[in-house]
Amino acid sequence: MKNTYSIGLIPGDGTGPEVTREAVKVMDAAAQKFGFKLNYTPYDFGAERYLKTGETLPDSALDEFRKHTALYLGAIGHPDVKPGILEVGILLKTRFALDQYINLRPVKLYRTEDCPLKGKEPKDVDFVVVRENSGGIYTGIGGVSQKGTGLEVATQVMTYSRPVVDRCIRYAYEYARRRNRKKLLTLVHKCNVLTHCGDLWVRAHKEIGDREFPDIKQDYNHVDAATMWFVKQPEWYDVVVTENLFGDIITDLAAIIQGGLGVSAGGNINPEGVSMFECMGGSAPKYTGQNVINPIAAIAAGGMLLDTIGETAAAEAVDKAIFAALNSGKIKLLAAGQMGLGTTQVGDLIASLI
Ligand code: IPM
Ligand code: MN
């Protein structure tokens, strides 16, 4: 019997459905080649449903999500919806409820010409950021008082417990071991100012590394310096681990050195549960329905999904097909509208290369 996996599909807003279609096309091509089956259950969560019904993501949906092997998210965000509503109501709600405590973001340059850095080639830009995805400022702990008066006070607190830090650090060490390249885990934080939270991360990184991962080298960067070194010496990095908000910020920088949001994918991972994959870019509403958005990030996210459910050969084939498509001479630039091919043609090309 063929292995069958149940995938919850949330195409979302703007260009989300267009890129999701291409990701499904390529995942299915890989499934066919490697002899397994993906059964998709679509969900219509996103701006349209919210604007019609006022509902973002009901709790009953989370119960359904828990039954799938994995989830795939296109993109959410709409110009008519105030910032924060869909992000918190759908994306963060799912991350927290399913305890997707790792946000895994590979940073991989496929072609020299897509890199904005002078003199850097694919061999120089190839690392992975492990962003903590369940704690920190994102938990929203804090409050506001005297709102609207001249004396308004607002707090939003960076919270981290030792177990939440430990499980992230441990995942990152294990990832560095499995990746088997430089065997280097760089912690990025700001321990010179965040003397409580930063110190917690620094001790966890050292203690777990010394005790359980003597084969992995340890390094540390302050987050401000890391933004500089990502640009100047990306080749220094192998696996980077960091807390939630710093990880959010540095992975946008990392995305541009690998060619931009058109190719940068990520996974919200619960290593013991249900994970959700998405491209790093947003819903890009102005390109909706024009067949011009780059689907490669979404396709790469599909590849990460396959890797996480255990179909590693299929995942590798997706990555190789992306590489081959990008180096076929058929895709000009990575930006929306500048590919020289349409969204569906890029998907067809990659699917044909599986
Ligand atoms: C990301 C996004 C989200 C985040 C937003 C949309 C809530 O920027 O996945 O990087 O901040 O995590
Ligand atoms: Mn972000």
mmCIF file of C-alpha atoms and ligand atoms in Angstrom:
data_model
loop_
_atom_site.group_PDB
_atom_site.id
_atom_site.type_symbol
_atom_site.label_atom_id
_atom_site.label_comp_id
_atom_site.label_asym_id
_atom_site.label_seq_id
_atom_site.Cartn_x
_atom_site.Cartn_y
_atom_site.Cartn_z
ATOM 1 C CA MET A 1 0.000 0.000 0.000
ATOM 2 C CA LYS A 2 1.135 3.484 -0.843
ATOM 3 C CA ASN A 3 1.874 5.823 2.015
ATOM 4 C CA THR A 4 -0.891 8.417 2.172
ATOM 5 C CA TYR A 5 -0.609 11.718 3.981
ATOM 6 C CA SER A 6 -3.340 14.123 4.913
ATOM 7 C CA ILE A 7 -2.466 17.752 4.218
ATOM 8 C CA GLY A 8 -4.494 20.739 5.412
ATOM 9 C CA LEU A 9 -4.298 23.418 2.743
ATOM 10 C CA ILE A 10 -4.884 27.088 3.530
ATOM 11 C CA PRO A 11 -4.294 29.012 0.274
ATOM 12 C CA GLY A 12 -5.201 32.322 1.969
ATOM 13 C CA ASP A 13 -5.222 35.788 0.451
ATOM 14 C CA GLY A 14 -3.876 37.725 -2.512
ATOM 15 C CA THR A 15 -1.411 35.666 -4.490
ATOM 16 C CA GLY A 16 -1.510 32.905 -1.837
ATOM 17 C CA PRO A 17 -3.852 30.666 -3.861
ATOM 18 C CA GLU A 18 -1.743 31.091 -7.027
ATOM 19 C CA VAL A 19 1.497 30.008 -5.394
ATOM 20 C CA THR A 20 -0.233 27.252 -3.422
ATOM 21 C CA ARG A 21 -1.495 25.766 -6.691
ATOM 22 C CA GLU A 22 2.076 25.529 -7.999
ATOM 23 C CA ALA A 23 3.368 24.064 -4.736
ATOM 24 C CA VAL A 24 0.656 21.387 -4.898
ATOM 25 C CA LYS A 25 1.532 20.697 -8.536
ATOM 26 C CA VAL A 26 5.176 20.061 -7.641
ATOM 27 C CA MET A 27 4.443 18.121 -4.433
ATOM 28 C CA ASP A 28 2.100 15.872 -6.432
ATOM 29 C CA ALA A 29 4.731 15.345 -9.142
ATOM 30 C CA ALA A 30 7.163 14.269 -6.404
ATOM 31 C CA ALA A 31 4.523 12.044 -4.786
ATOM 32 C CA GLN A 32 3.891 10.302 -8.078
ATOM 33 C CA LYS A 33 7.580 9.772 -8.737
ATOM 34 C CA PHE A 34 8.371 8.487 -5.256
ATOM 35 C CA GLY A 35 5.226 6.427 -4.776
ATOM 36 C CA PHE A 36 3.178 8.122 -2.102
ATOM 37 C CA LYS A 37 -0.057 10.096 -2.036
ATOM 38 C CA LEU A 38 -1.058 13.472 -0.636
ATOM 39 C CA ASN A 39 -4.714 14.014 0.252
ATOM 40 C CA TYR A 40 -5.537 17.695 0.579
ATOM 41 C CA THR A 41 -8.262 19.249 2.707
ATOM 42 C CA PRO A 42 -8.752 22.900 1.738
ATOM 43 C CA TYR A 43 -9.668 25.628 4.247
ATOM 44 C CA ASP A 44 -10.855 29.110 3.340
ATOM 45 C CA PHE A 45 -9.389 31.010 6.291
ATOM 46 C CA GLY A 46 -8.133 34.463 5.414
ATOM 47 C CA ALA A 47 -9.268 37.983 4.703
ATOM 48 C CA GLU A 48 -12.261 37.192 2.550
ATOM 49 C CA ARG A 49 -13.861 34.980 5.161
ATOM 50 C CA TYR A 50 -12.991 37.446 7.904
ATOM 51 C CA LEU A 51 -14.519 40.370 6.013
ATOM 52 C CA LYS A 52 -17.691 38.354 5.381
ATOM 53 C CA THR A 53 -18.134 36.671 8.773
ATOM 54 C CA GLY A 54 -15.824 38.403 11.259
ATOM 55 C CA GLU A 55 -14.205 35.045 11.946
ATOM 56 C CA THR A 56 -10.448 34.479 11.659
ATOM 57 C CA LEU A 57 -9.811 30.906 12.820
ATOM 58 C CA PRO A 58 -12.336 29.128 15.024
ATOM 59 C CA ASP A 59 -11.082 26.717 17.691
ATOM 60 C CA SER A 60 -12.834 23.874 15.886
ATOM 61 C CA ALA A 61 -10.432 24.403 12.964
ATOM 62 C CA LEU A 62 -7.487 23.809 15.291
ATOM 63 C CA ASP A 63 -8.971 20.444 16.239
ATOM 64 C CA GLU A 64 -9.167 19.590 12.543
ATOM 65 C CA PHE A 65 -5.614 20.849 11.923
ATOM 66 C CA ARG A 66 -4.355 18.487 14.638
ATOM 67 C CA LYS A 67 -5.612 15.498 12.649
ATOM 68 C CA HIS A 68 -3.534 16.231 9.534
ATOM 69 C CA THR A 69 -0.022 15.023 8.850
ATOM 70 C CA ALA A 70 1.001 18.596 8.004
ATOM 71 C CA LEU A 71 -0.406 21.978 7.006
ATOM 72 C CA TYR A 72 0.416 24.181 4.060
ATOM 73 C CA LEU A 73 -0.277 27.922 4.133
ATOM 74 C CA GLY A 74 -0.241 30.156 1.037
ATOM 75 C CA ALA A 75 -0.236 33.664 2.498
ATOM 76 C CA ILE A 76 -2.486 35.877 4.563
ATOM 77 C CA GLY A 77 -2.969 39.644 4.553
ATOM 78 C CA HIS A 78 -5.312 42.050 2.816
ATOM 79 C CA PRO A 79 -5.286 45.853 2.407
ATOM 80 C CA ASP A 80 -8.839 46.115 3.834
ATOM 81 C CA VAL A 81 -7.958 44.316 7.069
ATOM 82 C CA LYS A 82 -6.142 46.192 9.814
ATOM 83 C CA PRO A 83 -2.599 44.844 10.399
ATOM 84 C CA GLY A 84 -2.470 42.313 13.226
ATOM 85 C CA ILE A 85 -5.935 40.789 12.929
ATOM 86 C CA LEU A 86 -5.165 37.995 10.481
ATOM 87 C CA GLU A 87 -1.544 37.631 11.586
ATOM 88 C CA VAL A 88 -2.492 37.113 15.222
ATOM 89 C CA GLY A 89 -5.863 35.470 14.553
ATOM 90 C CA ILE A 90 -4.660 32.879 12.063
ATOM 91 C CA LEU A 91 -0.893 32.542 11.835
ATOM 92 C CA LEU A 92 0.172 33.097 15.427
ATOM 93 C CA LYS A 93 -2.895 31.289 16.761
ATOM 94 C CA THR A 94 -1.935 28.190 14.796
ATOM 95 C CA ARG A 95 1.749 28.421 15.727
ATOM 96 C CA PHE A 96 0.892 28.644 19.421
ATOM 97 C CA ALA A 97 -2.014 26.189 19.523
ATOM 98 C CA LEU A 98 -0.077 23.486 17.675
ATOM 99 C CA ASP A 99 3.088 24.381 19.573
ATOM 100 C CA GLN A 100 5.097 24.816 16.388
ATOM 101 C CA TYR A 101 8.049 25.923 18.409
ATOM 102 C CA ILE A 102 10.619 26.008 15.617
ATOM 103 C CA ASN A 103 10.581 28.337 12.649
ATOM 104 C CA LEU A 104 13.038 26.787 10.248
ATOM 105 C CA ARG A 105 14.369 29.080 7.530
ATOM 106 C CA PRO A 106 16.953 27.778 5.085
ATOM 107 C CA VAL A 107 19.030 30.513 3.453
ATOM 108 C CA LYS A 108 20.248 29.206 0.154
ATOM 109 C CA LEU A 109 21.406 31.104 -2.911
ATOM 110 C CA TYR A 110 20.616 29.127 -6.076
ATOM 111 C CA ARG A 111 22.261 31.438 -8.630
ATOM 112 C CA THR A 112 25.102 33.949 -8.333
ATOM 113 C CA GLU A 113 23.182 36.609 -10.269
ATOM 114 C CA ASP A 114 20.345 36.681 -7.712
ATOM 115 C CA CYS A 115 22.616 37.743 -4.864
ATOM 116 C CA PRO A 116 22.836 41.471 -4.119
ATOM 117 C CA LEU A 117 26.195 40.961 -2.409
ATOM 118 C CA LYS A 118 29.311 41.632 -4.418
ATOM 119 C CA GLY A 119 31.452 38.564 -5.113
ATOM 120 C CA LYS A 120 29.254 36.003 -3.327
ATOM 121 C CA GLU A 121 28.294 32.738 -4.963
ATOM 122 C CA PRO A 122 25.940 29.884 -4.059
ATOM 123 C CA LYS A 123 28.675 28.204 -2.025
ATOM 124 C CA ASP A 124 28.918 31.328 0.161
ATOM 125 C CA VAL A 125 25.235 31.707 0.999
ATOM 126 C CA ASP A 126 24.071 28.402 2.389
ATOM 127 C CA PHE A 127 22.997 28.297 6.019
ATOM 128 C CA VAL A 128 19.902 27.698 8.101
ATOM 129 C CA VAL A 129 18.254 29.892 10.702
ATOM 130 C CA VAL A 130 16.439 28.132 13.533
ATOM 131 C CA ARG A 131 14.109 30.779 14.897
ATOM 132 C CA GLU A 132 12.359 30.107 18.207
ATOM 133 C CA ASN A 133 8.659 30.304 17.338
ATOM 134 C CA SER A 134 6.668 29.988 20.555
ATOM 135 C CA GLY A 135 7.982 32.537 23.024
ATOM 136 C CA GLY A 136 9.483 35.964 23.431
ATOM 137 C CA ILE A 137 7.667 39.178 22.651
ATOM 138 C CA TYR A 138 5.310 37.274 20.356
ATOM 139 C CA THR A 139 3.472 35.814 23.356
ATOM 140 C CA GLY A 140 1.937 39.287 23.732
ATOM 141 C CA ILE A 141 2.326 39.405 27.495
ATOM 142 C CA GLY A 142 1.959 42.975 28.669
ATOM 143 C CA GLY A 143 -0.694 45.625 28.476
ATOM 144 C CA VAL A 144 -1.654 49.182 28.006
ATOM 145 C CA SER A 145 -3.018 51.755 30.405
ATOM 146 C CA GLN A 146 -4.262 55.317 30.033
ATOM 147 C CA LYS A 147 -4.765 54.516 26.362
ATOM 148 C CA GLY A 148 -5.345 57.586 24.258
ATOM 149 C CA THR A 149 -4.234 60.002 26.953
ATOM 150 C CA GLY A 150 -0.946 61.830 26.847
ATOM 151 C CA LEU A 151 0.393 59.468 29.482
ATOM 152 C CA GLU A 152 -0.350 56.188 27.724
ATOM 153 C CA VAL A 153 1.898 53.339 28.851
ATOM 154 C CA ALA A 154 2.366 50.131 26.870
ATOM 155 C CA THR A 155 4.432 47.044 27.632
ATOM 156 C CA GLN A 156 5.086 43.883 25.679
ATOM 157 C CA VAL A 157 7.425 41.596 27.480
ATOM 158 C CA MET A 158 10.098 39.216 26.220
ATOM 159 C CA THR A 159 9.360 36.011 28.109
ATOM 160 C CA TYR A 160 11.429 32.851 27.968
ATOM 161 C CA SER A 161 11.421 29.807 30.198
ATOM 162 C CA ARG A 162 14.361 27.450 30.390
ATOM 163 C CA PRO A 163 12.471 24.513 28.826
ATOM 164 C CA VAL A 164 11.336 26.636 25.880
ATOM 165 C CA VAL A 165 14.911 27.795 25.287
ATOM 166 C CA ASP A 166 16.338 24.309 25.792
ATOM 167 C CA ARG A 167 14.075 22.571 23.300
ATOM 168 C CA CYS A 168 14.912 25.138 20.619
ATOM 169 C CA ILE A 169 18.653 25.001 21.252
ATOM 170 C CA ARG A 170 18.580 21.209 21.274
ATOM 171 C CA TYR A 171 16.686 21.135 17.954
ATOM 172 C CA ALA A 172 19.302 23.483 16.470
ATOM 173 C CA TYR A 173 22.233 21.359 17.645
ATOM 174 C CA GLU A 174 20.585 18.240 16.299
ATOM 175 C CA TYR A 175 19.959 20.027 13.011
ATOM 176 C CA ALA A 176 23.632 21.018 12.769
ATOM 177 C CA ARG A 177 24.623 17.424 13.405
ATOM 178 C CA ARG A 178 22.209 16.047 10.805
ATOM 179 C CA ARG A 179 23.224 18.718 8.275
ATOM 180 C CA ASN A 180 26.795 17.572 8.717
ATOM 181 C CA ARG A 181 28.549 20.554 7.100
ATOM 182 C CA LYS A 182 30.618 22.923 9.230
ATOM 183 C CA LYS A 183 29.055 21.490 12.407
ATOM 184 C CA LEU A 184 28.775 24.979 13.834
ATOM 185 C CA LEU A 185 25.907 26.437 15.828
ATOM 186 C CA THR A 186 25.913 30.221 16.150
ATOM 187 C CA LEU A 187 23.667 31.719 18.805
ATOM 188 C CA VAL A 188 22.367 35.187 17.919
ATOM 189 C CA HIS A 189 21.102 37.343 20.790
ATOM 190 C CA LYS A 190 21.798 40.605 22.570
ATOM 191 C CA CYS A 191 23.230 39.433 25.868
ATOM 192 C CA ASN A 192 25.106 42.684 26.408
ATOM 193 C CA VAL A 193 21.790 44.473 26.973
ATOM 194 C CA LEU A 194 19.204 41.729 27.538
ATOM 195 C CA THR A 195 21.084 40.554 30.593
ATOM 196 C CA HIS A 196 18.265 38.277 31.792
ATOM 197 C CA CYS A 197 16.865 36.684 28.623
ATOM 198 C CA GLY A 198 20.147 36.834 26.740
ATOM 199 C CA ASP A 199 22.024 35.228 29.603
ATOM 200 C CA LEU A 200 19.470 32.410 29.743
ATOM 201 C CA TRP A 201 20.068 31.662 26.053
ATOM 202 C CA VAL A 202 23.851 31.929 26.372
ATOM 203 C CA ARG A 203 23.963 29.442 29.259
ATOM 204 C CA ALA A 204 21.572 27.012 27.582
ATOM 205 C CA HIS A 205 23.609 27.148 24.351
ATOM 206 C CA LYS A 206 26.867 26.438 26.193
ATOM 207 C CA GLU A 207 25.597 23.874 28.676
ATOM 208 C CA ILE A 208 23.646 21.778 26.174
ATOM 209 C CA GLY A 209 26.457 22.050 23.630
ATOM 210 C CA ASP A 210 29.194 21.042 26.079
ATOM 211 C CA ARG A 211 27.171 18.181 27.538
ATOM 212 C CA GLU A 212 25.300 16.696 24.585
ATOM 213 C CA PHE A 213 26.923 17.959 21.393
ATOM 214 C CA PRO A 214 30.704 17.999 21.826
ATOM 215 C CA ASP A 215 31.002 17.382 18.063
ATOM 216 C CA ILE A 216 29.344 20.732 17.240
ATOM 217 C CA LYS A 217 31.331 23.962 17.483
ATOM 218 C CA GLN A 218 29.761 26.922 19.296
ATOM 219 C CA ASP A 219 29.795 30.574 18.320
ATOM 220 C CA TYR A 220 27.924 33.682 19.398
ATOM 221 C CA ASN A 221 26.942 36.953 17.637
ATOM 222 C CA HIS A 222 25.068 39.930 19.012
ATOM 223 C CA VAL A 223 22.049 40.441 16.774
ATOM 224 C CA ASP A 224 23.142 43.868 15.528
ATOM 225 C CA ALA A 225 26.517 42.473 14.520
ATOM 226 C CA ALA A 226 24.872 39.449 12.908
ATOM 227 C CA THR A 227 23.032 41.736 10.452
ATOM 228 C CA MET A 228 26.404 43.083 9.434
ATOM 229 C CA TRP A 229 28.093 39.689 9.154
ATOM 230 C CA PHE A 230 25.215 38.183 7.143
ATOM 231 C CA VAL A 231 26.070 40.780 4.500
ATOM 232 C CA LYS A 232 29.838 40.731 4.804
ATOM 233 C CA GLN A 233 30.643 37.058 5.493
ATOM 234 C CA PRO A 234 27.584 34.834 4.999
ATOM 235 C CA GLU A 235 29.955 31.921 4.374
ATOM 236 C CA TRP A 236 30.841 31.856 8.080
ATOM 237 C CA TYR A 237 27.455 30.442 9.028
ATOM 238 C CA ASP A 238 26.138 26.905 9.145
ATOM 239 C CA VAL A 239 23.221 26.805 11.587
ATOM 240 C CA VAL A 240 22.074 29.929 13.434
ATOM 241 C CA VAL A 241 19.741 29.774 16.431
ATOM 242 C CA THR A 242 17.924 32.770 17.848
ATOM 243 C CA GLU A 243 14.862 33.969 19.730
ATOM 244 C CA ASN A 244 11.591 34.803 18.043
ATOM 245 C CA LEU A 245 11.697 38.523 17.173
ATOM 246 C CA PHE A 246 15.396 38.608 16.347
ATOM 247 C CA GLY A 247 14.776 35.600 14.127
ATOM 248 C CA ASP A 248 11.935 37.377 12.363
ATOM 249 C CA ILE A 249 14.150 40.350 11.593
ATOM 250 C CA ILE A 250 17.358 38.598 10.567
ATOM 251 C CA THR A 251 15.543 36.153 8.291
ATOM 252 C CA ASP A 252 14.206 38.998 6.151
ATOM 253 C CA LEU A 253 17.785 40.146 5.737
ATOM 254 C CA ALA A 254 18.795 36.553 5.047
ATOM 255 C CA ALA A 255 16.008 36.249 2.467
ATOM 256 C CA ILE A 256 17.345 39.112 0.381
ATOM 257 C CA ILE A 257 20.868 37.678 0.218
ATOM 258 C CA GLN A 258 19.454 34.428 -1.171
ATOM 259 C CA GLY A 259 17.562 36.304 -3.875
ATOM 260 C CA GLY A 260 14.537 37.700 -2.082
ATOM 261 C CA LEU A 261 11.075 36.678 -0.964
ATOM 262 C CA GLY A 262 10.440 34.923 -4.269
ATOM 263 C CA VAL A 263 12.649 32.042 -3.181
ATOM 264 C CA SER A 264 12.647 32.068 0.636
ATOM 265 C CA ALA A 265 10.636 29.368 2.367
ATOM 266 C CA GLY A 266 10.017 28.409 5.951
ATOM 267 C CA GLY A 267 8.404 25.875 8.195
ATOM 268 C CA ASN A 268 6.624 26.280 11.519
ATOM 269 C CA ILE A 269 7.663 23.008 13.028
ATOM 270 C CA ASN A 270 6.489 20.933 15.927
ATOM 271 C CA PRO A 271 8.946 18.038 15.744
ATOM 272 C CA GLU A 272 6.514 15.860 17.718
ATOM 273 C CA GLY A 273 3.296 17.194 16.169
ATOM 274 C CA VAL A 274 1.747 18.935 13.180
ATOM 275 C CA SER A 275 3.901 21.428 11.293
ATOM 276 C CA MET A 276 2.889 24.202 8.899
ATOM 277 C CA PHE A 277 4.872 25.332 5.856
ATOM 278 C CA GLU A 278 4.737 28.689 4.126
ATOM 279 C CA CYS A 279 6.753 31.041 1.970
ATOM 280 C CA MET A 280 8.319 33.913 3.815
ATOM 281 C CA GLY A 281 6.744 36.518 1.581
ATOM 282 C CA GLY A 282 3.273 37.886 2.119
ATOM 283 C CA SER A 283 0.119 37.880 0.015
ATOM 284 C CA ALA A 284 1.437 40.544 -2.429
ATOM 285 C CA PRO A 285 -2.136 41.755 -3.176
ATOM 286 C CA LYS A 286 -1.193 44.031 -6.048
ATOM 287 C CA TYR A 287 -0.066 41.061 -8.140
ATOM 288 C CA THR A 288 -3.180 38.976 -7.490
ATOM 289 C CA GLY A 289 -4.549 37.083 -10.470
ATOM 290 C CA GLN A 290 -1.896 38.275 -12.912
ATOM 291 C CA ASN A 291 0.133 35.058 -13.095
ATOM 292 C CA VAL A 292 3.308 37.034 -12.358
ATOM 293 C CA ILE A 293 4.162 36.115 -8.769
ATOM 294 C CA ASN A 294 7.186 33.887 -8.207
ATOM 295 C CA PRO A 295 6.021 30.482 -6.881
ATOM 296 C CA ILE A 296 9.503 29.154 -6.073
ATOM 297 C CA ALA A 297 9.382 30.030 -2.360
ATOM 298 C CA ALA A 298 6.036 28.264 -2.091
ATOM 299 C CA ILE A 299 7.379 25.257 -3.965
ATOM 300 C CA ALA A 300 10.442 25.164 -1.707
ATOM 301 C CA ALA A 301 8.092 25.260 1.313
ATOM 302 C CA GLY A 302 6.354 22.236 -0.210
ATOM 303 C CA GLY A 303 9.740 20.533 -0.384
ATOM 304 C CA MET A 304 10.296 21.265 3.307
ATOM 305 C CA LEU A 305 6.884 19.751 4.045
ATOM 306 C CA LEU A 306 7.886 16.546 2.259
ATOM 307 C CA ASP A 307 11.150 16.426 4.188
ATOM 308 C CA THR A 308 9.374 16.830 7.514
ATOM 309 C CA ILE A 309 6.808 14.093 6.876
ATOM 310 C CA GLY A 310 9.693 11.739 6.117
ATOM 311 C CA GLU A 311 9.700 11.764 2.303
ATOM 312 C CA THR A 312 13.294 12.915 2.191
ATOM 313 C CA ALA A 313 14.113 11.636 -1.293
ATOM 314 C CA ALA A 314 11.113 13.510 -2.689
ATOM 315 C CA ALA A 315 12.176 16.635 -0.814
ATOM 316 C CA GLU A 316 15.650 16.386 -2.294
ATOM 317 C CA ALA A 317 14.156 15.982 -5.751
ATOM 318 C CA VAL A 318 12.128 19.183 -5.277
ATOM 319 C CA ASP A 319 15.236 21.074 -4.268
ATOM 320 C CA LYS A 320 17.192 19.716 -7.227
ATOM 321 C CA ALA A 321 14.340 20.602 -9.597
ATOM 322 C CA ILE A 322 14.283 24.185 -8.292
ATOM 323 C CA PHE A 323 18.022 24.387 -8.779
ATOM 324 C CA ALA A 324 17.765 22.976 -12.306
ATOM 325 C CA ALA A 325 14.892 25.303 -13.246
ATOM 326 C CA LEU A 326 16.751 28.344 -11.996
ATOM 327 C CA ASN A 327 19.854 27.333 -13.889
ATOM 328 C CA SER A 328 18.034 26.383 -17.101
ATOM 329 C CA GLY A 329 18.304 29.891 -18.518
ATOM 330 C CA LYS A 330 14.505 30.093 -18.743
ATOM 331 C CA ILE A 331 13.860 32.149 -15.604
ATOM 332 C CA LYS A 332 15.212 35.700 -15.842
ATOM 333 C CA LEU A 333 14.851 37.567 -12.545
ATOM 334 C CA LEU A 334 13.219 36.364 -9.333
ATOM 335 C CA ALA A 335 11.017 39.395 -8.701
ATOM 336 C CA ALA A 336 7.305 39.302 -9.488
ATOM 337 C CA GLY A 337 6.646 40.226 -13.113
ATOM 338 C CA GLN A 338 10.308 39.929 -14.072
ATOM 339 C CA MET A 339 10.697 36.185 -14.347
ATOM 340 C CA GLY A 340 10.179 36.073 -18.118
ATOM 341 C CA LEU A 341 7.720 33.232 -17.415
ATOM 342 C CA GLY A 342 4.351 33.185 -15.699
ATOM 343 C CA THR A 343 3.635 31.711 -12.280
ATOM 344 C CA THR A 344 2.068 28.580 -13.773
ATOM 345 C CA GLN A 345 4.906 28.134 -16.301
ATOM 346 C CA VAL A 346 7.501 28.213 -13.525
ATOM 347 C CA GLY A 347 5.464 25.596 -11.643
ATOM 348 C CA ASP A 348 5.179 23.460 -14.798
ATOM 349 C CA LEU A 349 8.907 23.723 -15.422
ATOM 350 C CA ILE A 350 9.837 22.641 -11.902
ATOM 351 C CA ALA A 351 7.259 19.827 -11.898
ATOM 352 C CA SER A 352 8.653 18.572 -15.210
ATOM 353 C CA LEU A 353 12.160 18.473 -13.716
ATOM 354 C CA ILE A 354 11.149 16.233 -10.795
HETATM 355 C C1 IPM B 1 6.937 35.914 9.456
HETATM 356 C C2 IPM B 1 5.977 37.042 9.486
HETATM 357 C C3 IPM B 1 5.102 36.899 10.734
HETATM 358 C C4 IPM B 1 6.005 36.959 11.938
HETATM 359 C C5 IPM B 1 3.964 37.908 10.826
HETATM 360 C C6 IPM B 1 3.101 37.926 9.590
HETATM 361 C C7 IPM B 1 3.137 37.680 12.057
HETATM 362 O O1 IPM B 1 6.637 38.250 9.470
HETATM 363 O O2 IPM B 1 6.490 34.749 9.414
HETATM 364 O O3 IPM B 1 8.142 36.157 9.470
HETATM 365 O O4 IPM B 1 6.324 38.053 12.424
HETATM 366 O O5 IPM B 1 6.389 35.910 12.410
HETATM 367 MN MN MN B 2 8.767 38.079 9.164
#
